[in-house]
Coordinates of C-alpha atoms and ligand atoms in Angstrom, one line a residue:
X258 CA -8.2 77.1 -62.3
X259 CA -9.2 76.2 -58.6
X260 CA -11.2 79.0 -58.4
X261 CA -14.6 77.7 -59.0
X262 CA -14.0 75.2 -56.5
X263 CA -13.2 77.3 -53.9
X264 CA -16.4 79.2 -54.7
X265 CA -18.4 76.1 -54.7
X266 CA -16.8 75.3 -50.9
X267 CA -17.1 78.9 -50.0
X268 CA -20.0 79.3 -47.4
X269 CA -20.9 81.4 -43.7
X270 CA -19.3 80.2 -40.6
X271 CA -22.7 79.7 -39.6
X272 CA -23.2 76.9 -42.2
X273 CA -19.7 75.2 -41.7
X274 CA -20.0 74.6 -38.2
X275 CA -23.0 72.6 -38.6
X276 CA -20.9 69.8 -39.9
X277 CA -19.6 69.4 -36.4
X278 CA -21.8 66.8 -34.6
X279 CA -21.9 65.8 -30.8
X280 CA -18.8 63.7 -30.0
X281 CA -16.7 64.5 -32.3
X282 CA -13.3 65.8 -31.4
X283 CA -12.2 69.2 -33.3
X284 CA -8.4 70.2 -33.4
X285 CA -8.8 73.9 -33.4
X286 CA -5.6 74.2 -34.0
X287 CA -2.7 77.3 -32.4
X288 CA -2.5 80.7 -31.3
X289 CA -2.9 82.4 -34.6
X290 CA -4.0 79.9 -36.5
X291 CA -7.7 79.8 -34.2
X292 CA -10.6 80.7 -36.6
X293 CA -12.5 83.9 -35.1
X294 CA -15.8 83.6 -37.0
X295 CA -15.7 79.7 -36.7
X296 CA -15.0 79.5 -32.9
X297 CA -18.1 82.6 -32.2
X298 CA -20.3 80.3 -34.8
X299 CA -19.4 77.2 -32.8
X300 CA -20.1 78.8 -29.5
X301 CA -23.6 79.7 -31.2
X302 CA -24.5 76.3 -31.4
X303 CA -23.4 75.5 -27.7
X304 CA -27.4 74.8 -27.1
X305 CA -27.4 71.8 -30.0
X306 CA -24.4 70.4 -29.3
X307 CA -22.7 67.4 -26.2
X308 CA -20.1 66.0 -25.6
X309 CA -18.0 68.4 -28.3
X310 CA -14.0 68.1 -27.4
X311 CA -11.5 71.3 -28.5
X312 CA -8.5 70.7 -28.8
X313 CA -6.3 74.0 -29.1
X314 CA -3.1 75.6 -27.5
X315 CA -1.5 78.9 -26.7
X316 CA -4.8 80.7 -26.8
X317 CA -4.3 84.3 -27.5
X318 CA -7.8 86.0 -27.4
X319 CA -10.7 85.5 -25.3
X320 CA -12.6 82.5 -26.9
X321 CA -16.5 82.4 -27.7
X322 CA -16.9 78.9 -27.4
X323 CA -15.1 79.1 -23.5
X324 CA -17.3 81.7 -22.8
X325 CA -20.5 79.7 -24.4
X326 CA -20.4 77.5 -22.1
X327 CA -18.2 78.2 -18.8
X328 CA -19.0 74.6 -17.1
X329 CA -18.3 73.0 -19.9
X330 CA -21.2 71.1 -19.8
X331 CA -21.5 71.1 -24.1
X332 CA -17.9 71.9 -25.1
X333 CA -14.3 70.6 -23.2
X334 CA -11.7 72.6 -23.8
X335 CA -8.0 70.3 -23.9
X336 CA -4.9 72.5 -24.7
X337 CA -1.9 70.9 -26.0
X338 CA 0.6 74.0 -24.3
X339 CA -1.3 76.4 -21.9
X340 CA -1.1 80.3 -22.7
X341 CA -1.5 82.8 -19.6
X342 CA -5.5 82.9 -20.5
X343 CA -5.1 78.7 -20.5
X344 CA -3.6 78.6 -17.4
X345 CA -6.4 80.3 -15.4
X346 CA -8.6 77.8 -17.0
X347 CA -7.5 74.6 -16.2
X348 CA -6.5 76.3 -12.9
X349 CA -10.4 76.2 -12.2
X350 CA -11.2 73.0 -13.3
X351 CA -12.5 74.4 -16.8
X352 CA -10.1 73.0 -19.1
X353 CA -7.1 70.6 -19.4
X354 CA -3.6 69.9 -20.6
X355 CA -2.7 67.0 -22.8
X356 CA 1.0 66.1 -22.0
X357 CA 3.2 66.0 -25.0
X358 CA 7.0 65.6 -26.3
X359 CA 5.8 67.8 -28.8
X360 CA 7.9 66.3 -31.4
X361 CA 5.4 63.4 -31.3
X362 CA 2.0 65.0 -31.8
X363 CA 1.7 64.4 -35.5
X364 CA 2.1 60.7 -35.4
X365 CA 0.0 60.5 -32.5
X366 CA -2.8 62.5 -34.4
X367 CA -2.7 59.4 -37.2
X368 CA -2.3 56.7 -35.4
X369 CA -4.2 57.1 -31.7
X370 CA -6.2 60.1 -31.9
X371 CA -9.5 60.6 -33.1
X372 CA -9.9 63.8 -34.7
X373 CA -13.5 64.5 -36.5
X374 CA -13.3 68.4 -37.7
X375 CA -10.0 70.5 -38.3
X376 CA -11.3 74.3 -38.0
X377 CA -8.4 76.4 -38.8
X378 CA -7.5 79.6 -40.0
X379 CA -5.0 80.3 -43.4
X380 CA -3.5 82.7 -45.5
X381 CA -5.3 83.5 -49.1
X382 CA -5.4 80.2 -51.7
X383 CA -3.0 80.8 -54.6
X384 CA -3.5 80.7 -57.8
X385 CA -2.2 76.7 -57.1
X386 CA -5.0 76.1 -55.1
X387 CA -2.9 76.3 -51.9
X388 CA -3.6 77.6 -48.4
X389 CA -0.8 78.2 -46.5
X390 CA -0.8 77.3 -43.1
X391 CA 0.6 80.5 -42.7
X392 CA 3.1 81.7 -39.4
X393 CA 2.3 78.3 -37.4
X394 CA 2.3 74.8 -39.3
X395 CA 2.6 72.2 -36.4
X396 CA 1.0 69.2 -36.9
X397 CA -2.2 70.7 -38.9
X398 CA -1.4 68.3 -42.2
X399 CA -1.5 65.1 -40.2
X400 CA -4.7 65.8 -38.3
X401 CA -6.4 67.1 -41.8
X402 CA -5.5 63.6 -42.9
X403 CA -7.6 62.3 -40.4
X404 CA -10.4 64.7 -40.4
X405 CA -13.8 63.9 -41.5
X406 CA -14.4 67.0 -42.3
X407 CA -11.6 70.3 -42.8
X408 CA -13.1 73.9 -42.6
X409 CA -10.3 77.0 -43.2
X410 CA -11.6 80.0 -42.2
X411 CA -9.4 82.5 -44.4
X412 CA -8.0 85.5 -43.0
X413 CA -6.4 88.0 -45.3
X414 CA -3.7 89.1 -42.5
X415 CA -2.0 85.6 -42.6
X416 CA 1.0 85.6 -44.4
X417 CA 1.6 83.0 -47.1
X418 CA 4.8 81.5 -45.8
X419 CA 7.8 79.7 -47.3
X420 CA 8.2 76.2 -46.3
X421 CA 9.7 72.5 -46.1
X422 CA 6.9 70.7 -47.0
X423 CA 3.1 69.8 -45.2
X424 CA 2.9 73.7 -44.6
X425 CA -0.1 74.3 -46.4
X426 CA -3.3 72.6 -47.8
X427 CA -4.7 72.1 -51.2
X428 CA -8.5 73.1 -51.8
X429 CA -9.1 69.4 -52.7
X430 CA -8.4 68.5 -49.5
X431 CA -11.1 71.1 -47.7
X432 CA -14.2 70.9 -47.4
X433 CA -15.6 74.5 -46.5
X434 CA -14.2 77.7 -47.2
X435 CA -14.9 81.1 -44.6
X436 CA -13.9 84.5 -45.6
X437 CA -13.1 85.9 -42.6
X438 CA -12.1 89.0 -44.6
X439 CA -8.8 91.3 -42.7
X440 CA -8.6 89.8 -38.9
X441 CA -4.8 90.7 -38.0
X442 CA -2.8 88.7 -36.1
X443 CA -2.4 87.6 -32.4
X444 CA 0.4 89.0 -30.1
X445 CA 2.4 87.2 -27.8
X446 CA 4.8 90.0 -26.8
X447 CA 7.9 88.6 -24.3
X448 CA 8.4 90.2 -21.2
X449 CA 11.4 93.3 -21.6
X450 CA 14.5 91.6 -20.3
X451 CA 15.4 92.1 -17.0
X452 CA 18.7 92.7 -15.3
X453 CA 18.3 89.3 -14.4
X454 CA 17.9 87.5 -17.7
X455 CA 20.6 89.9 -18.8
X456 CA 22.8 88.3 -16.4
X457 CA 22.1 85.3 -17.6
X458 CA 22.2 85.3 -21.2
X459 CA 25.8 87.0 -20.6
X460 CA 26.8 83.3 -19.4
X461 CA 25.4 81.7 -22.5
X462 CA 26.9 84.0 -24.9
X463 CA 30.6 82.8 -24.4
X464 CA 29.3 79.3 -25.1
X465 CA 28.0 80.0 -28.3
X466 CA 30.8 79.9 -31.3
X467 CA 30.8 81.0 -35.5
X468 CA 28.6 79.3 -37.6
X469 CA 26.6 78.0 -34.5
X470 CA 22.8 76.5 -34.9
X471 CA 20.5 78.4 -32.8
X472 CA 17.2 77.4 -30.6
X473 CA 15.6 79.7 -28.3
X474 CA 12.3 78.9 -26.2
X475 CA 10.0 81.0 -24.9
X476 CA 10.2 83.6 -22.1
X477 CA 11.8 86.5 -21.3
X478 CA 15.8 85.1 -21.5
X479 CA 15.8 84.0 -24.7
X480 CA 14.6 87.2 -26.1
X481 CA 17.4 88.7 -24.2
X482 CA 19.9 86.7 -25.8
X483 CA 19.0 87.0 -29.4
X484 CA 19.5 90.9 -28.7
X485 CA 22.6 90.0 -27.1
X486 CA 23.8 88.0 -29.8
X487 CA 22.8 91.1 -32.3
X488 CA 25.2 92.9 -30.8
X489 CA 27.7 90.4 -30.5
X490 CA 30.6 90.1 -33.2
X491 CA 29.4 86.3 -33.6
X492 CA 29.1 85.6 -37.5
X493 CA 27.6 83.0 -39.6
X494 CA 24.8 81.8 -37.4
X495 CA 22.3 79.1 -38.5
X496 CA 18.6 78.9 -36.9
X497 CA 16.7 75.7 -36.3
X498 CA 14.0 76.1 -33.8
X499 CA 10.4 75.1 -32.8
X500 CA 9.1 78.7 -32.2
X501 CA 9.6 81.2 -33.6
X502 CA 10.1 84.4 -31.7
X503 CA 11.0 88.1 -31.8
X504 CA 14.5 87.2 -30.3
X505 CA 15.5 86.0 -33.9
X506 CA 14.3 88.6 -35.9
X507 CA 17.1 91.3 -33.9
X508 CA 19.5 88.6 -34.7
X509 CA 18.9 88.4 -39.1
X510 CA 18.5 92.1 -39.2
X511 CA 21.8 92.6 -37.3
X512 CA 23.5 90.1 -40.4
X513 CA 24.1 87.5 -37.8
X514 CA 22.5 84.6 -39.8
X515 CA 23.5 83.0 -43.0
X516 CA 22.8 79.8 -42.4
X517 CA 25.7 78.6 -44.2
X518 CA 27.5 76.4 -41.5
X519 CA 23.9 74.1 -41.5
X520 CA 24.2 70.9 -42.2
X521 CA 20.4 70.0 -42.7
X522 CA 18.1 73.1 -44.5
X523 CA 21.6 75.2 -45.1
X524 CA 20.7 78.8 -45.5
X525 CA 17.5 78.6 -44.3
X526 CA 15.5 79.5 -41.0
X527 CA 13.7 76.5 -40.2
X528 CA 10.7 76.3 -37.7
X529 CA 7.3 74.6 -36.6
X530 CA 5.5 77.6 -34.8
X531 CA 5.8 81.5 -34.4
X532 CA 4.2 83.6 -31.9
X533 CA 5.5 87.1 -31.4
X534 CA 5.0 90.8 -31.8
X535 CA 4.0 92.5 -35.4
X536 CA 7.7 92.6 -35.7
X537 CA 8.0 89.0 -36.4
X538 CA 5.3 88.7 -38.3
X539 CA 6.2 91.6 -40.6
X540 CA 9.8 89.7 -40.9
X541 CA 8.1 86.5 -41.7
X542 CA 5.7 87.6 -44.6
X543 CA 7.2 86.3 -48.1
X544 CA 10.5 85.7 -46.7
X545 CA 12.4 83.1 -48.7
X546 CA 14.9 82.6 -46.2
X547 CA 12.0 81.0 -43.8
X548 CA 11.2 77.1 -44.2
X549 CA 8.3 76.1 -42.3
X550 CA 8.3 72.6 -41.4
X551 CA 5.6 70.1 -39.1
X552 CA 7.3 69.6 -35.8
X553 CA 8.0 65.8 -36.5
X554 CA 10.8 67.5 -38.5
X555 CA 11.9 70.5 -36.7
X556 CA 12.2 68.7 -33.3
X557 CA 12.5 65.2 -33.5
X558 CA 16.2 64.7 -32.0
X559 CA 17.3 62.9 -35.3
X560 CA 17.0 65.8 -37.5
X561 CA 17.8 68.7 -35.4
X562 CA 21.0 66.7 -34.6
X563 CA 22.1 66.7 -38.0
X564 CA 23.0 70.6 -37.2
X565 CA 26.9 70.9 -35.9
X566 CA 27.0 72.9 -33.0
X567 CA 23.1 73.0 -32.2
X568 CA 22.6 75.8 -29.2
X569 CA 19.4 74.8 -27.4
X570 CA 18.2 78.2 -24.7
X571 CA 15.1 77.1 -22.8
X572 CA 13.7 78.6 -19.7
X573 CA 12.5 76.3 -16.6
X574 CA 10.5 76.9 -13.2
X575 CA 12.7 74.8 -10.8
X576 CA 15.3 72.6 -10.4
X577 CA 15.9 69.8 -7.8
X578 CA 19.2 69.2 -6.3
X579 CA 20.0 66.1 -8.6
X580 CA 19.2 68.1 -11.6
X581 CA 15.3 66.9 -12.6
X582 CA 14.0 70.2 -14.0
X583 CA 10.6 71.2 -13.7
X584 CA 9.2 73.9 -16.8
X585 CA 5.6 73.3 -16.5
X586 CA 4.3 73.4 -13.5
X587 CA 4.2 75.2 -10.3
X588 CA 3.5 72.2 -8.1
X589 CA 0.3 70.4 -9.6
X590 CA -1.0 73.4 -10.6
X591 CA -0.2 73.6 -14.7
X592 CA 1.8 76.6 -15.9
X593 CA 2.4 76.4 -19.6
X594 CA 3.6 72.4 -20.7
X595 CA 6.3 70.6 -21.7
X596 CA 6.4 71.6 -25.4
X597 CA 9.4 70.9 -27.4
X598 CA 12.1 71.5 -24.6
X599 CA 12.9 67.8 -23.6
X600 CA 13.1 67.5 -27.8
X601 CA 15.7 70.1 -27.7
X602 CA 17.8 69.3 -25.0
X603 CA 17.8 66.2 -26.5
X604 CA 18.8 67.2 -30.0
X605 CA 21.0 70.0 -28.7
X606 CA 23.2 67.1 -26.7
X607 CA 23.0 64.9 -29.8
X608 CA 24.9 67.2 -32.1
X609 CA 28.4 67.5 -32.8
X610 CA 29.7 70.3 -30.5
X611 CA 26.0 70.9 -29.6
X612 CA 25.0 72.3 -25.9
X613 CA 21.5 72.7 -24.4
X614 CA 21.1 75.3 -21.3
X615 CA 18.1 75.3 -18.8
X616 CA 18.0 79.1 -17.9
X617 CA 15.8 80.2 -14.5
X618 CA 16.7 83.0 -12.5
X619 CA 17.7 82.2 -8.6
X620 CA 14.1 83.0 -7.0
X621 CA 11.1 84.0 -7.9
X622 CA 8.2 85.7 -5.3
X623 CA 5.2 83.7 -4.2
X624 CA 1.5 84.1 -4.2
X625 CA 2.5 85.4 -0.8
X626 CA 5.2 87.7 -1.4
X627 CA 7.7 85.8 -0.5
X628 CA 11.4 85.4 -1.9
X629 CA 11.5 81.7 -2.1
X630 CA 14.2 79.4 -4.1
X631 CA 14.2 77.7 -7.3
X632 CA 17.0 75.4 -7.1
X633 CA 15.1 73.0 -4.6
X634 CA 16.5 70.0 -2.2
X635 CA 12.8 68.0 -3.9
X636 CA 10.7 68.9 -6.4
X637 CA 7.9 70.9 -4.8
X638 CA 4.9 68.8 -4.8
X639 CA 3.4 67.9 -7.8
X640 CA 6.0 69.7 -9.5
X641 CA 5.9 67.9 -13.7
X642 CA 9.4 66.4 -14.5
X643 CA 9.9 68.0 -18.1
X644 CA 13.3 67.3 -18.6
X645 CA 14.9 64.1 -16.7
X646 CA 17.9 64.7 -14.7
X647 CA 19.9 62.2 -17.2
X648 CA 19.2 64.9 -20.0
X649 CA 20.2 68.4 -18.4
X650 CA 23.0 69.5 -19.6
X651 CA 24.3 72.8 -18.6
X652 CA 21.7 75.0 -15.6
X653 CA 22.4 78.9 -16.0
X654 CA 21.1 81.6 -12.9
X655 CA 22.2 84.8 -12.0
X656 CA 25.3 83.5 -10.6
X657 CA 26.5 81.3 -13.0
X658 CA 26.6 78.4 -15.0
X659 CA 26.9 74.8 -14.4
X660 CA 27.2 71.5 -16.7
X661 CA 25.6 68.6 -14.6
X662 CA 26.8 65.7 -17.6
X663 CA 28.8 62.9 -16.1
X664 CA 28.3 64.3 -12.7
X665 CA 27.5 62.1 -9.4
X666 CA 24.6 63.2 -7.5
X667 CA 26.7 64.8 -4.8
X668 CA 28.5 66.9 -7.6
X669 CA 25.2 68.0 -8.9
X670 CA 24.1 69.5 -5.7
X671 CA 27.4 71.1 -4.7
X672 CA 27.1 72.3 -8.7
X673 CA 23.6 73.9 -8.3
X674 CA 24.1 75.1 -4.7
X675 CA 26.6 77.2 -6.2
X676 CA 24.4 79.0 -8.6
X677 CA 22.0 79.2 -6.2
X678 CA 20.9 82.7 -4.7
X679 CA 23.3 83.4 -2.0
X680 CA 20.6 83.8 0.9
X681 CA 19.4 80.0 0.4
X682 CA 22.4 78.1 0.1
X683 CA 23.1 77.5 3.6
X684 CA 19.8 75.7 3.8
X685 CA 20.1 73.8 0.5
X686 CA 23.0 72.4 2.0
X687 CA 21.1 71.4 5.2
X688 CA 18.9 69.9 2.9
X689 CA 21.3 68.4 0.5
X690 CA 22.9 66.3 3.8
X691 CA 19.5 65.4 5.2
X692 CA 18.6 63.6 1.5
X693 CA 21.8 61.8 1.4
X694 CA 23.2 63.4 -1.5
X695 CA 26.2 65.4 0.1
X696 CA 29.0 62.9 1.1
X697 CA 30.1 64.2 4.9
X698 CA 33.3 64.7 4.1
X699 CA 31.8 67.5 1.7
X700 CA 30.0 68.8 4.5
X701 CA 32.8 70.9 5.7
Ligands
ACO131 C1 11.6 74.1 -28.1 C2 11.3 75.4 -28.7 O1 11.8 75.8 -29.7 S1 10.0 76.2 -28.0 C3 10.1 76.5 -26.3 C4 10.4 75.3 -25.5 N1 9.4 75.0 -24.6 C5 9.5 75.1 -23.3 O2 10.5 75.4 -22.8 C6 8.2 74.8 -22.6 C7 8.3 75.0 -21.1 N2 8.7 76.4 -20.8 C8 7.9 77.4 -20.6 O3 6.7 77.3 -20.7 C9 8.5 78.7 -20.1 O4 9.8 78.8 -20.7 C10 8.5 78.8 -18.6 C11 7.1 78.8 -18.0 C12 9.4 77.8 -18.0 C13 9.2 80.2 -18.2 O5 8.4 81.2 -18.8 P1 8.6 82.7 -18.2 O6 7.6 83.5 -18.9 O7 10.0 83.1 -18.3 O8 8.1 82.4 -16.7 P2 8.5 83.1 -15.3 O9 9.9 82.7 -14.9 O10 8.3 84.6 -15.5 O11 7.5 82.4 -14.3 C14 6.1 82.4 -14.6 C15 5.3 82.5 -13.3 O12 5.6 81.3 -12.5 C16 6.1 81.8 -11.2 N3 7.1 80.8 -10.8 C17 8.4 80.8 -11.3 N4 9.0 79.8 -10.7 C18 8.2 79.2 -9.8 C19 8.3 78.1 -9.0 N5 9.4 77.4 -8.8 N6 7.2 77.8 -8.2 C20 6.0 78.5 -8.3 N7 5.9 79.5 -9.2 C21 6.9 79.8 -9.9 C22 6.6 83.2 -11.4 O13 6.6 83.9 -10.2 C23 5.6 83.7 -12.5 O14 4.4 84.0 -11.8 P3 3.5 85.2 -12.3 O15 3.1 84.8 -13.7 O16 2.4 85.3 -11.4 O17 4.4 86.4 -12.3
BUA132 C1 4.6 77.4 -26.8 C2 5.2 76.4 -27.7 C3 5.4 75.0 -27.2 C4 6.7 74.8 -26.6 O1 6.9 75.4 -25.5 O2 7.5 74.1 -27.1

């Protein structure tokens, strides 16, 4: 029925991108859901075209259009969450971060954001006239609201997932069709767990009961724990997350998850966003258990609340001695953004029997090879405040795990120092007196 008008719409990249004018804003959308023959058709026109802003996130691939035009003297590249490739990027002055709670982006798509052309690429139209949005759905239906003009660039490899609702879009609603024909998808394998993250994960895992509600960020440690927990004899685990990653699939295949304890979306996966290995994706393909929501739903506080017992595992970069944790930056220089964490250490907190932990191991080495602390007596300089200290809930290193609610500021740092790497605590003290934060008669 809606195939004639999908053959009417159906035309090159070539001739879709020439509906994008100078000035307009384009959301170009995630991580797999970039369009490949879109974003090498817009670069193309880099000559023609000024004053063209992207806005994208968690870049996968090399891009054409970055490559177009390295200056950025036609296009400007503004990333809502900075991949690795990102990060080098606005590191040299070629691109920029837009700071988000991410729960917030579609409202702020309709009511403060101009958005001209939504270029994005979907699973195959059914025989409803749907394109799913396939493994990443966001906040694409509220900035195709206000598009003047919508362009999906279809890729066979997407996989038509299940959802809440505003996962997909009706041919009505587009203007131009691309076949992009077979174009896999993406990888965003995690880093193996080290001993480290196994360390910590093994704090986490007593903390997490039957018929718990699951959230795991992204990183390293939280893939660790979903293996953990795979192996654990924990039953009757629910999942409501922002991203999807690999860490979950260990945990459904090892009969972990049933979803039944859920309060909101019971017996189903819920989530905004996935990024992973083939694994996932294989998992993910017309899996009924999966319910793909925008992330107005999945992470607004309110709703993810609803879940008893929400679990919320996020990683950070550093942490002062008051507790204001830093998981974006490395002093001013960007590093990924703030993403849905604050949302779920919010929510997490929010829920009956719910706890949210801010994972980091001890150190990590700098540019200069040196061994250098993460728990901090200040914020290095510049350093983002993604979570505020009133929020933090429990902090988890390599040498334990603390819960920083209800706790005076002198508690907090005697809390962190003692998570703290051995070889620094000495001078985290020294640093904890100088500030004012350790009471002398602590001061042994
Ligand atoms: C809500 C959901 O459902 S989705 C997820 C929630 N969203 C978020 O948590 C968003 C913010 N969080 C993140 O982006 C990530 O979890 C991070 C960046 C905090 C941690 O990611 P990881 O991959 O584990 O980072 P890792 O600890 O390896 O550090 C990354 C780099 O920063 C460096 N680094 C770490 N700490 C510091 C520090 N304090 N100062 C300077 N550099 C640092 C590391 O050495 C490493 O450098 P390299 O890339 O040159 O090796
Ligand atoms: C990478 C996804 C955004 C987030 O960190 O929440």
């Amino acid at each position: 029925m809606y195939i004639e008008e999908y053959r009417n719409k159906c035309v090159s990249a070539d001739e879709a991108v020439k509906a994008v004018r100078s000035g307009d804003w384009i959301e170009f959308c995630w991580a797999a859901s970039i369009a490949c023959l879109l974003d090498e058709a817009l670069a193309r026109r880099v000559k023609e075209l000024n004053d063209v802003n992207i806005r994208a996130a968690v870049l996968l691939k090399p891009s054409a259009i970055l490559e177009s035009d390295p200056t950025g003297e036609h296009f400007t590249w503004n990333s809502w969450h900075l991949s690795g490739r990102e990060r080098k990027l606005v590191q040299n002055g070629q691109a920029y971060y837009i700071p988000i709670k991410y729960s917030e982006v579609p409202r702020w798509l309709r009511e403060n954001l101009q958005t001209d052309v939504v270029a994005i690429q979907v699973a195959p139209m059914d025989k409803h006239g749907y394109f799913s949005f396939g493994v990443t759905v966001s906040h694409y239906a509220a900035a195709i609201e206000k598009a003047r003009v919508v362009i999906v660039e279809v890729n066979e490899d997407m996989p038509s997932i299940h959802g809440g609702y505003d996962h997909m879009v009706h041919i009505s609603k587009v203007d131009y069709v691309v076949e992009g024909g077979h174009r896999g998808l993406p990888e965003l394998p995690s880093a193996p767990a080290s001993e480290i993250d196994k360390k910590i994960a093994s704090y986490v895992l007593p903390e997490i009961m039957d018929g718990a509600c699951i959230q795991l960020g992204i990183g390293g440690m939280p893939n660790a724990l979903g293996q953990m927990i795979a192996e654990s004899d924990l039953k009757d685990l629910g999942i409501h997350t922002e991203m999807l990653v690999d860490g979950f699939v260990d945990m459904v295949v090892a009969g972990k998850v049933n979803g039944t304890c859920k309060q909101l979306d019971r017996g189903r996966i819920v989530f905004s966003f996935a990024a992973g290995t083939q694994k996932l994706y294989e998992f993910m393909k017309n899996n009924p258990s999966l319910a793909a929501y925008p992330v107005d739903y999945t992470n607004h506080p309110c709703n993810a609340s609803r879940n008893d017992h929400l679990i919320s595992i996020n990683s950070c970069l550093e942490i002062d001695l008051t507790g204001q944790v830093c998981s974006e930056s490395a002093g001013s220089n960007m590093m990924s953004g703030s993403g849905g964490q604050l949302d779920f250490v919010e929510a997490a907190y929010n829920s009956k029997g719910g706890k949210s932990f801010i994972c980091l191991p001890s150190t990590y080495i700098d540019k200069q090879g040196q061994v250098k602390s993460r728990i901090k007596g200040l914020m290095t300089w510049g350093s983002v405040i993604t979570d505020t200290r009133t929020t933090v809930h429990f902090v988890v290193t390599e040498f334990g795990k603390v819960n920083l609610k209800g706790l005076s500021t002198w508690q907090r740092a005697e809390a962190l120092i003692s998570i703290a790497h051995p070889d620094f605590r000495e001078e985290l003290i020294a640093q904890a007196k100088k500030l004012r934060i350790w009471r002398q008669c602590h001061s042994g």
